[in-house]
Coordinates of C-alpha atoms and ligand atoms in Angstrom, one line a residue:
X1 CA 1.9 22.6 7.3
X2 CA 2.2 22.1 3.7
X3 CA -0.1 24.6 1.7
X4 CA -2.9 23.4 -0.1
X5 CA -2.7 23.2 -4.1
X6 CA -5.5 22.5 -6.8
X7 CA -5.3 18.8 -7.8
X8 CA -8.0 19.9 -10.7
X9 CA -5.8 19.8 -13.3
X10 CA -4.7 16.3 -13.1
X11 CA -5.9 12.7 -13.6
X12 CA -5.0 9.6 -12.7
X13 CA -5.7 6.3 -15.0
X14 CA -4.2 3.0 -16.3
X15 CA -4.1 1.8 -12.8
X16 CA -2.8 -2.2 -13.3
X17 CA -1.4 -4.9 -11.7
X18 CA 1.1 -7.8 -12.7
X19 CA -0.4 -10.9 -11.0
X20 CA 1.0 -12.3 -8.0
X21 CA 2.9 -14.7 -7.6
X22 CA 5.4 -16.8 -4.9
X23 CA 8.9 -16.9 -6.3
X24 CA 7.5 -16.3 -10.0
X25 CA 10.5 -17.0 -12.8
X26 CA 10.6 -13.2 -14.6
X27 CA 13.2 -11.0 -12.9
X28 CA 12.5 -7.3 -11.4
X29 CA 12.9 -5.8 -14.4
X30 CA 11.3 -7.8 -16.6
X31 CA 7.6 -7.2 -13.8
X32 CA 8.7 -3.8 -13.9
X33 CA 8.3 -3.6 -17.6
X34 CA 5.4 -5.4 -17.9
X35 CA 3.2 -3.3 -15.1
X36 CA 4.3 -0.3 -17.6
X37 CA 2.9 -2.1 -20.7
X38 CA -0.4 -3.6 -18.9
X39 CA -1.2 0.0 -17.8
X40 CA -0.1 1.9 -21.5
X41 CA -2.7 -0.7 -22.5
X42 CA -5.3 0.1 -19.8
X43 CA -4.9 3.8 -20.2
X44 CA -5.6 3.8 -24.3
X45 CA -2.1 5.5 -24.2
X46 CA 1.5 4.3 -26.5
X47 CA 5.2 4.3 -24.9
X48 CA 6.1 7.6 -27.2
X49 CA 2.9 9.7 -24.5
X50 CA 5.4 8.9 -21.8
X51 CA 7.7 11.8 -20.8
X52 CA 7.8 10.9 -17.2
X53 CA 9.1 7.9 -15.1
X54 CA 9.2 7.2 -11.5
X55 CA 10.5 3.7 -10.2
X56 CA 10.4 2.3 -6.8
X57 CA 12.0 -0.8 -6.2
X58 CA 14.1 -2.6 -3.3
X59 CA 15.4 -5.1 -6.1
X60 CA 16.2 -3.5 -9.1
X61 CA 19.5 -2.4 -8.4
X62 CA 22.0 -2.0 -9.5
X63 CA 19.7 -0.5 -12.5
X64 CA 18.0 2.9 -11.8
X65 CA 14.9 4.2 -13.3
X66 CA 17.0 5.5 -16.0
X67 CA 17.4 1.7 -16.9
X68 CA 14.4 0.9 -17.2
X69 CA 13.7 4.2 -19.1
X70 CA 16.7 2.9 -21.8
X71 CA 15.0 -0.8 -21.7
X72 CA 11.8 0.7 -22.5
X73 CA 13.0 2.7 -25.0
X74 CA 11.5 6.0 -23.4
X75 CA 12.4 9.3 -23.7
X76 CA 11.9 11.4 -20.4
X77 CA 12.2 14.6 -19.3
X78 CA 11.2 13.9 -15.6
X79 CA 12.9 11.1 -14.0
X80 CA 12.9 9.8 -9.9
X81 CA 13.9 6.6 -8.2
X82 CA 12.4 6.1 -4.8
X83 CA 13.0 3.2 -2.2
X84 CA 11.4 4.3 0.9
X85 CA 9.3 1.1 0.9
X86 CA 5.4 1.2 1.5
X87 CA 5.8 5.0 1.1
X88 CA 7.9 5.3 -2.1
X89 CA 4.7 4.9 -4.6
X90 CA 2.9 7.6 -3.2
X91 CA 5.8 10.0 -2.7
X92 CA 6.7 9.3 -6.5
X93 CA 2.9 10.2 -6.9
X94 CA 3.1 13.6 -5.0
X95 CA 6.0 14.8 -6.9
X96 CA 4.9 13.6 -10.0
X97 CA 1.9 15.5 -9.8
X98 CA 3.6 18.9 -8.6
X99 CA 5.8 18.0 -12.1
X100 CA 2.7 17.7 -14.2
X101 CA 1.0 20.9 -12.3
X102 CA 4.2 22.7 -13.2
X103 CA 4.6 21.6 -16.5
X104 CA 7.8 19.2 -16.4
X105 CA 6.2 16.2 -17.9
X106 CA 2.3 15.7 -19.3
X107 CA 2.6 12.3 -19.2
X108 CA 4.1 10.3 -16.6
X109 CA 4.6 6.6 -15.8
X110 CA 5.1 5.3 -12.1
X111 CA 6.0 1.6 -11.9
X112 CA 7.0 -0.5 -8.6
X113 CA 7.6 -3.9 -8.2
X114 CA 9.9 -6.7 -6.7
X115 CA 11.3 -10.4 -7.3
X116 CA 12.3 -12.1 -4.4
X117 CA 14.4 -15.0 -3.8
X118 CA 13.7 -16.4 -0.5
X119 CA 17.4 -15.8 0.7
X120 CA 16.7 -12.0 -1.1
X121 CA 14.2 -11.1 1.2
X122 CA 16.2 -12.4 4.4
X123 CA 19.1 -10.0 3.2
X124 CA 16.7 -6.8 2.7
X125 CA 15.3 -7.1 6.1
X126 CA 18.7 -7.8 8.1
X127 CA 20.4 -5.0 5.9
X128 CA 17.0 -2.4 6.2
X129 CA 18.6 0.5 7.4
X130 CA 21.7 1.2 10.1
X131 CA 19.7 0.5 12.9
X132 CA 18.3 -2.8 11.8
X133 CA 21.9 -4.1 10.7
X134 CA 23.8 -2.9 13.9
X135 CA 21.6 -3.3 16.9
X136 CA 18.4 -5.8 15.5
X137 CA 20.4 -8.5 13.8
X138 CA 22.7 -9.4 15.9
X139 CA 19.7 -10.1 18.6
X140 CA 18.0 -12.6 15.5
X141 CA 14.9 -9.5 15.8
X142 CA 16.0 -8.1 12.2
X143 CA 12.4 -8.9 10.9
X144 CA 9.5 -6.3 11.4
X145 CA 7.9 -9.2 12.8
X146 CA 9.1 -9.0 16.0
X147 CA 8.5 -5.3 16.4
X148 CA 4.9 -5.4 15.2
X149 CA 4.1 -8.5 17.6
X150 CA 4.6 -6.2 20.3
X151 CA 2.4 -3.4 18.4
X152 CA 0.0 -6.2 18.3
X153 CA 0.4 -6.9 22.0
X154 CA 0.3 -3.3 23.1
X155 CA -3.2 -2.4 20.8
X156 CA -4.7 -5.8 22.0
X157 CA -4.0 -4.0 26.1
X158 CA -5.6 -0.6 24.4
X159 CA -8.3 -1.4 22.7
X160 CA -9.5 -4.0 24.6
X161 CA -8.9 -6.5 21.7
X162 CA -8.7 -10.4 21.3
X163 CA -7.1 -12.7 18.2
X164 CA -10.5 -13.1 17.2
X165 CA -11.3 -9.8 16.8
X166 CA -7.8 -9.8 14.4
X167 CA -9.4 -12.4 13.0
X168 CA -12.5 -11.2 11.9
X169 CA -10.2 -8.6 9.6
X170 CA -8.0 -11.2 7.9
X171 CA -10.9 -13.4 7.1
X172 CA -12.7 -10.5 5.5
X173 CA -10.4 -9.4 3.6
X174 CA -9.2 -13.5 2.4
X175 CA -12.6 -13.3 1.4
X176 CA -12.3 -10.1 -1.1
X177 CA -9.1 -11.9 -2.1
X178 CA -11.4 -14.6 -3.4
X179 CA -12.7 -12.3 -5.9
X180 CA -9.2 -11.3 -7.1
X181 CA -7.9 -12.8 -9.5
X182 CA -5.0 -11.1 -9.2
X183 CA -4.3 -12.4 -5.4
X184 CA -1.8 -15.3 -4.4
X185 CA -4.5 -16.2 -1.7
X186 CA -7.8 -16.6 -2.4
X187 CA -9.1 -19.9 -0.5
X188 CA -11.6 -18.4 2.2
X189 CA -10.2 -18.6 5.9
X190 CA -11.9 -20.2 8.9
X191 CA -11.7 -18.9 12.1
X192 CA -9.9 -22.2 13.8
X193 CA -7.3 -21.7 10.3
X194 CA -6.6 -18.7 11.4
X195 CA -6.2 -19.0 15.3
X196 CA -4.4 -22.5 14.8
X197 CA -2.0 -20.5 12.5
X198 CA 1.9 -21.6 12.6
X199 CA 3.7 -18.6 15.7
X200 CA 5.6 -16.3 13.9
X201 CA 6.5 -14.1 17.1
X202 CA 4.0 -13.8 19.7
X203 CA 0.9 -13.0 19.2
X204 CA 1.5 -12.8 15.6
X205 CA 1.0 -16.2 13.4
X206 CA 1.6 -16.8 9.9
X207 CA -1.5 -15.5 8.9
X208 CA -1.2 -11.7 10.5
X209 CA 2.3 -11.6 8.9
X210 CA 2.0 -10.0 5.3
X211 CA 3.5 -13.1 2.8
X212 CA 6.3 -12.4 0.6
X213 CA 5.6 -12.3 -3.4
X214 CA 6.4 -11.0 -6.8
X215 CA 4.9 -8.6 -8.3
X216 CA 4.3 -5.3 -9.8
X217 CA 2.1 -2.3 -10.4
X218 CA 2.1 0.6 -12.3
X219 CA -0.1 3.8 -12.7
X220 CA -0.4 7.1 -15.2
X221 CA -0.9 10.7 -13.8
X222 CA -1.4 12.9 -16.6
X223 CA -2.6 16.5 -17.4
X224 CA -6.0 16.8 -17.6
X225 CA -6.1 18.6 -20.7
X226 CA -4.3 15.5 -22.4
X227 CA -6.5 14.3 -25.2
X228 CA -5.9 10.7 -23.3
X229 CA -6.9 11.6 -20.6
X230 CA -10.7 10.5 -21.4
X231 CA -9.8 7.3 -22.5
X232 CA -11.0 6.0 -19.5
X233 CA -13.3 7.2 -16.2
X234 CA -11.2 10.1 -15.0
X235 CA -10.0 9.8 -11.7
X236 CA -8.8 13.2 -9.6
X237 CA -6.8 13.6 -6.6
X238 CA -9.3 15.8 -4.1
X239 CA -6.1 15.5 -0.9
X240 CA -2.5 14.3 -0.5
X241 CA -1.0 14.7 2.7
X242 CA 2.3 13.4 4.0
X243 CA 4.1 13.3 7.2
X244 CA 7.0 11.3 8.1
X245 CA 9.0 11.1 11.1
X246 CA 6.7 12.6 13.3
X247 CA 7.8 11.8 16.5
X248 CA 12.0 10.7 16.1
X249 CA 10.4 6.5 17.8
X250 CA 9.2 8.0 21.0
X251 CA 5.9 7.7 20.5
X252 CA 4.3 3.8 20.7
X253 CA 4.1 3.6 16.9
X254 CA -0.2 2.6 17.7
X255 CA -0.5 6.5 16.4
X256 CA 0.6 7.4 13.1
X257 CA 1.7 10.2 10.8
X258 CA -1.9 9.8 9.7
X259 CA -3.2 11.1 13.0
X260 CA -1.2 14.7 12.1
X261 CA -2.1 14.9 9.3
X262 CA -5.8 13.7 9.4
X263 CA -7.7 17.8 9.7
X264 CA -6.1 19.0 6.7
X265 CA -6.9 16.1 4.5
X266 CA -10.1 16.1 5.7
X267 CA -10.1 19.8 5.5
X268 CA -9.1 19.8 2.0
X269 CA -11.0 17.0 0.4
X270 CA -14.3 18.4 2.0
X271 CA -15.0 15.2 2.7
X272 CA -15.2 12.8 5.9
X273 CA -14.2 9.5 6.4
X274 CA -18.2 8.3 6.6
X275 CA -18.2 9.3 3.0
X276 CA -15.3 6.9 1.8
X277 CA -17.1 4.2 -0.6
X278 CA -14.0 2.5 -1.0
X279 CA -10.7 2.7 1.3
X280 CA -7.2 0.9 1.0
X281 CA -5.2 0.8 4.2
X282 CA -1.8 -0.2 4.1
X283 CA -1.8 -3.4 5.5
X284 CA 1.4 -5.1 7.0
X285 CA 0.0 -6.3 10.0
X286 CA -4.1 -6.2 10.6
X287 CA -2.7 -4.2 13.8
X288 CA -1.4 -0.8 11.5
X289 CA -5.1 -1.2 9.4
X290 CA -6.7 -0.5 13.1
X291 CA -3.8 2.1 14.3
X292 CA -4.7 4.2 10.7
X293 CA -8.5 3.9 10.5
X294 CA -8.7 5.2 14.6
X295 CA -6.1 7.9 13.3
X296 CA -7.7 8.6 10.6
X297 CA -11.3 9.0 12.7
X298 CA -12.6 5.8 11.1
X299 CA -13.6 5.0 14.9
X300 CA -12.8 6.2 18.9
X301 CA -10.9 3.7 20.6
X302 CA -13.8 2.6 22.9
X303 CA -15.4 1.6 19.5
X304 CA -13.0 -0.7 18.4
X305 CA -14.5 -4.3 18.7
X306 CA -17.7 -2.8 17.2
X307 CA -16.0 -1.3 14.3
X308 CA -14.7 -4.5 13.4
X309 CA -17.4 -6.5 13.5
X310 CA -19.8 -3.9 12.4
X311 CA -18.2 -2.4 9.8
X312 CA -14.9 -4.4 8.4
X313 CA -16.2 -8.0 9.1
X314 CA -19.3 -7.6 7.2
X315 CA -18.1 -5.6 4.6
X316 CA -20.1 -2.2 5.2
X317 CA -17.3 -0.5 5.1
X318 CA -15.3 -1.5 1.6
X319 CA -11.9 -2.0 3.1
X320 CA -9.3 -3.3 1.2
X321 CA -11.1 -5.0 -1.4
X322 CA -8.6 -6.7 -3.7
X323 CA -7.8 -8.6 -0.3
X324 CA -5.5 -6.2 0.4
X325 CA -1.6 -7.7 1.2
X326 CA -2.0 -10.2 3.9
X327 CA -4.0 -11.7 1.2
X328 CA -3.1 -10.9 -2.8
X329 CA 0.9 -11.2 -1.3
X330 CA 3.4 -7.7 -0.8
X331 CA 6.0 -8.0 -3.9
X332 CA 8.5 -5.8 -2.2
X333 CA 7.6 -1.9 -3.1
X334 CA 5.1 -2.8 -5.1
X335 CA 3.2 -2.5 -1.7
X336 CA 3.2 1.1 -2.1
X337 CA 1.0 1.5 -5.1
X338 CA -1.3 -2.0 -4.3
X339 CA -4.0 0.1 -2.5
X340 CA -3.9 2.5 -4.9
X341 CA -4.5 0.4 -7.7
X342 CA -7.3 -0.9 -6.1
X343 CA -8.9 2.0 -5.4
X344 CA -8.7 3.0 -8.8
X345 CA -10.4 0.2 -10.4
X346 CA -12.9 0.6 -8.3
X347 CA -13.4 4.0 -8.6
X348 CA -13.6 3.2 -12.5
X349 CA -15.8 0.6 -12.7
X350 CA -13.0 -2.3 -13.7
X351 CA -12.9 -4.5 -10.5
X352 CA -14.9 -7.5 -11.5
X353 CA -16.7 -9.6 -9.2
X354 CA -15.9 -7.2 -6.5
X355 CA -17.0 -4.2 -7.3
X356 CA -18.2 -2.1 -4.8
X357 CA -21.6 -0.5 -6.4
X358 CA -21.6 3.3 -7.3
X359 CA -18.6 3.8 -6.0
X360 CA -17.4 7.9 -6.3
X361 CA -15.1 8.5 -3.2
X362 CA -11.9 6.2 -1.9
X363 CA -9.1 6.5 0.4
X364 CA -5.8 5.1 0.4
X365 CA -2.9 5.4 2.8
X366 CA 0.5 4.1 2.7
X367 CA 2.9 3.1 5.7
X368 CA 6.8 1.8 6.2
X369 CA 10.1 2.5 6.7
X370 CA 10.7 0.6 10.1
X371 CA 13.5 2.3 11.4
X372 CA 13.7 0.2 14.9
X373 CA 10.4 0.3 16.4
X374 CA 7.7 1.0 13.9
X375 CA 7.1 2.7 10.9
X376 CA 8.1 6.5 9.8
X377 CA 6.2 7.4 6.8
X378 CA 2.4 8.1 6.1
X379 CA 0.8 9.2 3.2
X380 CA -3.1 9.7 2.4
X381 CA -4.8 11.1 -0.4
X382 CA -8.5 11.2 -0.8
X383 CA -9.2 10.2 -4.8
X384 CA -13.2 11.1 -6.7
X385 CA -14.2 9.6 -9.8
X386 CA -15.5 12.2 -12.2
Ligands
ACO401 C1 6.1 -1.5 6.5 C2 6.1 -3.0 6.1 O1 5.5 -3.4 5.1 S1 6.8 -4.0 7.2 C3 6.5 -5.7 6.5 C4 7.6 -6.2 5.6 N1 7.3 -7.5 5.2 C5 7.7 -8.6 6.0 O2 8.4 -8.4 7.0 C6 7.2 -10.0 5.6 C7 6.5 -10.7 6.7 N2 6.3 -12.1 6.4 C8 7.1 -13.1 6.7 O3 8.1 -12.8 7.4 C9 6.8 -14.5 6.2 O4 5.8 -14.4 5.2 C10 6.3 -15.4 7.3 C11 7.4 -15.5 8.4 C12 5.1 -14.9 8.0 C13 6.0 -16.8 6.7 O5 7.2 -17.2 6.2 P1 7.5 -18.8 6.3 O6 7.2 -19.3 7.7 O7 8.9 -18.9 5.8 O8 6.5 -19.4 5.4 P2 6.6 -19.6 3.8 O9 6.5 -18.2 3.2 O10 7.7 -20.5 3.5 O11 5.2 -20.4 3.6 C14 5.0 -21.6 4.2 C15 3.6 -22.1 3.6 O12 2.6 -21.3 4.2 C16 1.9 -20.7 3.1 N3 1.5 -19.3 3.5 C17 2.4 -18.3 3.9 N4 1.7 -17.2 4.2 C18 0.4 -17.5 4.0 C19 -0.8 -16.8 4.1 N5 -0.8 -15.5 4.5 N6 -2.0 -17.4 3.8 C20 -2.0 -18.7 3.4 N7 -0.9 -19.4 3.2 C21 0.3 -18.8 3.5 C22 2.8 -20.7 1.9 O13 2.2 -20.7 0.7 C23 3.6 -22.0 2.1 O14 2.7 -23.0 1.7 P3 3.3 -24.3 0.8 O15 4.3 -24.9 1.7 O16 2.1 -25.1 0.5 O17 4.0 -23.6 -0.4

């Protein structure tokens, strides 16, 4: 296990996003750069504070976070690229804060984002990884869609779950989306929408399939001695824990990396999940938002359908608030900071109609990199306004 370090002397601010939208007209660079400016702006903060960038972007090749640094006209002395999907903006978070704890930048910028054209996307998914391209393709099962339908399938055996309990999630969190501006969907869902949904791959339907968008988001972590770093509600890191890989696919990808490393967040945040006002779960499928919150002792699997109706469909627990992906639209690796973001705003007080009152403590997880079955990465950190 990772040992635990003081998060104290860093803050987080200028969390932003770049609208949504399906097969927008600016290119990846151009959403890129102007995540970075809406969060400069956000964060009371000019382009010359910048001494740090971290990219993470499927499309942005061939250009490289140095790149963007040259088209932003930065100057950096702490630079990382990082495409391992819903996982990269986090992990660009926990070494960027290890480089401001150590002194290697005071000031750094992490941006991800995508533009997708539609025959784009069908060539990232077929060409994914190894795996994917040799063995998944060929069988017309290159899309994670297949492989989380039978997720779906398996956890609907386990928990004892129906499409209407599924249901009751997605409509929820269409109905945050309707107070996000930001979102590409925001027209409330009814229940015979969602169950007379077009078949994507059985059980899944359109509607438990995260959409494809453009997109982009961008973030600050800065030292907290940085005179900018009251420019706006300070935000501080209390946990981060990652774990990837855990079990080389032989597990049935229902538990997560969240589940090992659940006691030492915890542990280290000195806080439980019943004290999380706000919480983002990465949210591909509404199937991985149950596999992480029973991981992450959210609820016991006998609990489940109660849970859900309890607690996410009437909105007791905040959970993913800015409609989370299957509603406000996953631009590419700009899924990796979207909970984030959200949490963020809430945590300062800037997320409009749908803020969640007094809001102190959030969670936010991130999930990906299907290699053939389900995903290897998982990252959680536990964030407090101050
Ligand atoms: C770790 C990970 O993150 S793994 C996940 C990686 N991401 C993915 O694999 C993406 C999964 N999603 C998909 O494959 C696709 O979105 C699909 C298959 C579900 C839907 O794609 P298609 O069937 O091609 O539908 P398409 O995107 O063209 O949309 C068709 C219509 O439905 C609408 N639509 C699509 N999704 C939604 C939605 N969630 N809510 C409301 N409307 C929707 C579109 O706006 C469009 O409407 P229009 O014709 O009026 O413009």
């Amino acid at each position: 296990m990772t040992p635990s370090f003081n998060l104290e002397t860093v803050r987080l601010l200028g969390a932003t996003e770049v609208t949504y939208t399906r097969r927008g007209q600016l290119g990846t660079s151009e959403l890129l750069a102007q995540a970075f400016k809406q969060s400069l702006a956000t964060a009371g903060l000019k382009a010359s504070d910048i001494d740090g960038l971290g990219v993470a972007s499927f499309t942005h090749a061939p250009d490289r976070a140095i790149d963007l640094a040259w088209k932003l006209g930065l100057t950096v002395g702490w630079i990382m690229d990082d495409s391992n999907g819903g996982a990269s903006g986090l992990n660009i978070l926990q070494h960027a804060i290890r480089a401001v704890q150590a002194g290697d930048a005071r000031c750094i910028a992490i941006v991800a984002g995508d533009h997708f054209q539609a025959k784009d996307f069908q060539q990232l998914v077929e060409n994914y990884n190894q795996t994917t391209y040799d063995h998944l393709r060929p069988l017309g099962a290159g899309s994670p869609n297949h492989r989380f339908a039978m997720l779906t399938a398996n956890q609907m055996r386990k928990l004892g779950l129906e499409r209407a309990d599924y249901a009751a999630l997605v409509m929820r969190q269409r109905l945050w989306a309707s107070m996000n501006p930001a979102a590409v969907y925001r027209s409330p869902m009814r229940l015979d929408e969602y169950l007379n949904a077009p078949q994507v791959a059985d059980p899944l339907t359109r509607l438990d399939c995260v959409p494809v968008v453009d997109g982009a988001n961008a973030l600050i972590v800065m030292r907290a001695d940085h005179p900018a770093a009251h420019n706006q509600p300070a935000i501080t890191v209390k946990a981060l824990r990652s774990a990837h890989n855990i079990d080389d696919q032989q597990g049935d990808g229902l538990s997560t990396g969240l589940a090992t490393l659940a006691p030492a967040l915890w542990a280290e945040s000195g806080l439980s999940p019943a004290q999380m006002d706000v919480v983002s779960i990465y949210d591909d499928y509404p199937v991985m938002v149950l596999a992480q919150l029973q991981d992450l002792g959210f609820f016991q699997a006998d609990d489940a359908k109660q849970f859900i109706h309890e607690s996410i469909a009437t909105g007791r627990l905040p959970l993913n608030t800015s409609g989370g992906q299957l509603s406000a639209g996953q631009a590419g690796a700009a899924c990796s900071l979207h909970g984030l973001v959200e949490v963020m705003r809430q945590l300062s007080a800037q997320a409009g109609e749908r803020q969640v009152a007094q809001a102190r403590y959030g969670l936010v997880t991130g999930y990906g990199m299907v290699e053939y079955r389900y995903g290897m990465c998982s990252t959680a950190l536990v964030l407090e306004a101050l």
